[in-house]
mmCIF file of C-alpha atoms in Angstrom:
data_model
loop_
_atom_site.group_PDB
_atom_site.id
_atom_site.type_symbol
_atom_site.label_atom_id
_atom_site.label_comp_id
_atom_site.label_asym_id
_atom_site.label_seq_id
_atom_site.Cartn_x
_atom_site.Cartn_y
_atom_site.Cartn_z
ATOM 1 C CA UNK A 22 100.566 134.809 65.129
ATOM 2 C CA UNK A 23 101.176 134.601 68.731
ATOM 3 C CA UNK A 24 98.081 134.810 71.523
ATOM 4 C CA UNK A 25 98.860 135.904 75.125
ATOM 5 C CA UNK A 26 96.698 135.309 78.042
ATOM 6 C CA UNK A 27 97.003 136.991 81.400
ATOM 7 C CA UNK A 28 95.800 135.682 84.195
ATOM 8 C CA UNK A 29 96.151 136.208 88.453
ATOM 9 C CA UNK A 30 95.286 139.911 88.894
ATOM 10 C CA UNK A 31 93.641 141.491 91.234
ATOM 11 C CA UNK A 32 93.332 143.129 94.915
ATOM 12 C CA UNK A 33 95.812 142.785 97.339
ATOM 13 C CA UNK A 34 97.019 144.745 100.619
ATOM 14 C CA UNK A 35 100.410 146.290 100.187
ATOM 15 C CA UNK A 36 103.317 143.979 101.550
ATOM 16 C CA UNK A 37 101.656 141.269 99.649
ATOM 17 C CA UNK A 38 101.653 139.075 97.137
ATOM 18 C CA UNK A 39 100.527 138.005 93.563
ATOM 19 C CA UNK A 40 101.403 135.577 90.969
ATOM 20 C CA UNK A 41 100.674 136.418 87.380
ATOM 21 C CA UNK A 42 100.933 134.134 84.186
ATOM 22 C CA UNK A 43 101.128 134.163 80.913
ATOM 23 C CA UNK A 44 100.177 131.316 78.560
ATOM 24 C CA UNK A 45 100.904 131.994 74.879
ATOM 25 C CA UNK A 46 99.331 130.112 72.014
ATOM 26 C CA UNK A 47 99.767 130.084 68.746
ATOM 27 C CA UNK A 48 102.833 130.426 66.822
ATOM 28 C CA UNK A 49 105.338 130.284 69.765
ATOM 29 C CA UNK A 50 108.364 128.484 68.349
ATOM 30 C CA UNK A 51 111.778 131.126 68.543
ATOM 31 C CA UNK A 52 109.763 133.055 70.593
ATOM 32 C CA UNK A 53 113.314 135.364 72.088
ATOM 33 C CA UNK A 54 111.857 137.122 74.984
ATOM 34 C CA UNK A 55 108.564 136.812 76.774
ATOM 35 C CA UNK A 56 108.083 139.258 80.102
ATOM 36 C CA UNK A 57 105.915 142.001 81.187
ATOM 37 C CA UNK A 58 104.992 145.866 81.046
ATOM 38 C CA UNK A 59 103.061 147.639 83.115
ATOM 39 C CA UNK A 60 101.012 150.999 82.035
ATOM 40 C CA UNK A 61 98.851 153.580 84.043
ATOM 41 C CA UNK A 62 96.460 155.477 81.803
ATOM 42 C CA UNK A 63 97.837 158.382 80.111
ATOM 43 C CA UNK A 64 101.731 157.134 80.896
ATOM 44 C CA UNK A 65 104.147 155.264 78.509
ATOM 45 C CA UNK A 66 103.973 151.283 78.999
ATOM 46 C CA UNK A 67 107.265 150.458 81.521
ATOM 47 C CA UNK A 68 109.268 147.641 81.531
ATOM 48 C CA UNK A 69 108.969 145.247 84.470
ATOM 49 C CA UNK A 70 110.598 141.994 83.662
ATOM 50 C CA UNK A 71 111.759 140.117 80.799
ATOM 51 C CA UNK A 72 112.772 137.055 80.488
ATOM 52 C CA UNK A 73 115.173 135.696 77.113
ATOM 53 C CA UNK A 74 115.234 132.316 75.641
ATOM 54 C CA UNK A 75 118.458 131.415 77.228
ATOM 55 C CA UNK A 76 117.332 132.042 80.068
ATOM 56 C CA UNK A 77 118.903 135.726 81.269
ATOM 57 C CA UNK A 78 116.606 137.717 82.897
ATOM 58 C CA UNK A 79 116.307 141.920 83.357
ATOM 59 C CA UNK A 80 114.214 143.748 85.975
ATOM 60 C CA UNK A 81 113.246 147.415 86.215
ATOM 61 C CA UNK A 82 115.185 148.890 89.526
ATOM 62 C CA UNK A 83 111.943 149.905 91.141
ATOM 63 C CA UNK A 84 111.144 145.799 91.300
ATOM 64 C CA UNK A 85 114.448 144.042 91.608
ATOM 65 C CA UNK A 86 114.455 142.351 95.125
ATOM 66 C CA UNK A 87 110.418 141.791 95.113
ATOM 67 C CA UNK A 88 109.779 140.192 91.706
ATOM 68 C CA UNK A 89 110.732 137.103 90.560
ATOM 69 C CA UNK A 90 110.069 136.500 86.151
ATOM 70 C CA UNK A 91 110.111 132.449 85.461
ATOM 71 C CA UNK A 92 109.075 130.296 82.590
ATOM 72 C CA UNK A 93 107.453 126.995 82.114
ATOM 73 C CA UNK A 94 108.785 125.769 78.415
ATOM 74 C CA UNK A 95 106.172 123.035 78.546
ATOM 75 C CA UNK A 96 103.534 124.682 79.025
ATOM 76 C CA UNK A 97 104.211 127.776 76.935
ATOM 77 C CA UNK A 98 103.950 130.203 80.554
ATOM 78 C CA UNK A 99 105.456 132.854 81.781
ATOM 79 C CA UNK A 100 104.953 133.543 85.219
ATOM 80 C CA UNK A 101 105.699 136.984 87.389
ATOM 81 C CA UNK A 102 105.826 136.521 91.187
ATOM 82 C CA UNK A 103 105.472 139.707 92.989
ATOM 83 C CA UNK A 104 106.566 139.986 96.877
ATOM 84 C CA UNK A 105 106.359 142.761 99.079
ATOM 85 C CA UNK A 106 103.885 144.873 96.902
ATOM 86 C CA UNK A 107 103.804 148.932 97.180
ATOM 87 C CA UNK A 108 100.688 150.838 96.395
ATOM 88 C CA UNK A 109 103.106 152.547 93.552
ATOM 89 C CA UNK A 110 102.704 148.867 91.794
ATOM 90 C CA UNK A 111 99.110 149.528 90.868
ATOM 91 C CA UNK A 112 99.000 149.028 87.075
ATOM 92 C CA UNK A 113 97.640 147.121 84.433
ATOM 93 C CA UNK A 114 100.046 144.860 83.846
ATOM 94 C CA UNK A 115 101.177 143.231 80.111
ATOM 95 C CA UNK A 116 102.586 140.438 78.998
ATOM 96 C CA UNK A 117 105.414 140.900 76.000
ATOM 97 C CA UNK A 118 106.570 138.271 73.415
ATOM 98 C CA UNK A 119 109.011 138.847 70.810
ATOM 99 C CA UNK A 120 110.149 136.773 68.162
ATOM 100 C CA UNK A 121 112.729 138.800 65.567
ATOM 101 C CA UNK A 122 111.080 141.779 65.037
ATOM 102 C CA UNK A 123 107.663 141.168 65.685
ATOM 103 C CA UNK A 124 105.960 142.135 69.080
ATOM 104 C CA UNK A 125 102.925 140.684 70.785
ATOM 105 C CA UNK A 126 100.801 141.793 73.715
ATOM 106 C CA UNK A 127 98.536 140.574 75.849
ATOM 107 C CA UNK A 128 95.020 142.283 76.713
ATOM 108 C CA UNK A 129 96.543 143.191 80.507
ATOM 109 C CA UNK A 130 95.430 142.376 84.137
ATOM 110 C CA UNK A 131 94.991 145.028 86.551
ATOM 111 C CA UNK A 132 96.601 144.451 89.971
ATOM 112 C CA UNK A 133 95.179 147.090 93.207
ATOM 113 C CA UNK A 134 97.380 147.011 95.361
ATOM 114 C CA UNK A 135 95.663 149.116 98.374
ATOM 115 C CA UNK A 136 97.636 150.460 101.498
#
């Protein structure tokens, strides 16, 4: 089993910025990805950002330019910088592991961003 904290949410004015992380416990060798989703209630979870285990990264379009995914291998983190925030990033935000075919979440940290 794999455990996924979230952590740095919160309230920020829009042109901002936040840093989230993600520490995962647990079972985390050949983890393949780690990144994050973001979900408004009542919508489908989106991607945001992943990150793979060699190191390639993806972004959705509506963040490339303003977020920034990174990972710590020692200390098991994933981290999601977010620049120039928009009042459309207002979310709960998720972090993602995979390892083969099994998925793990986090519980999610909501980020306000107000304008």
């Amino acid at each position: 089993q794999v455990q996924l904290v979230e952590s740095g949410g919160g309230l920020v004015q829009a042109g901002g910025s936040l840093r989230l992380s993600c520490a995962a416990s647990g079972t985390i060798f050949r983890l393949n990805v780690m990144g994050w989703y973001r979900q408004t209630p009542g919508k489908q979870r989106e991607l945001v950002a992943l990150i793979r285990s060699d190191g390639t990264t993806n972004y959705a379009d509506s963040v490339k330019g303003r977020f920034t995914i990174s990972g710590d291998g020692a200390k098991n983190t994933v981290y999601l910088q977010m620049n120039s925030l928009k009042s459309e990033d207002t979310d709960v935000y998720y972090c993602y592991a995979r390892r083969d075919v099994n998925i793990y979440w986090g519980q999610g940290t909501q980020v306000t961003v107000s304008s």
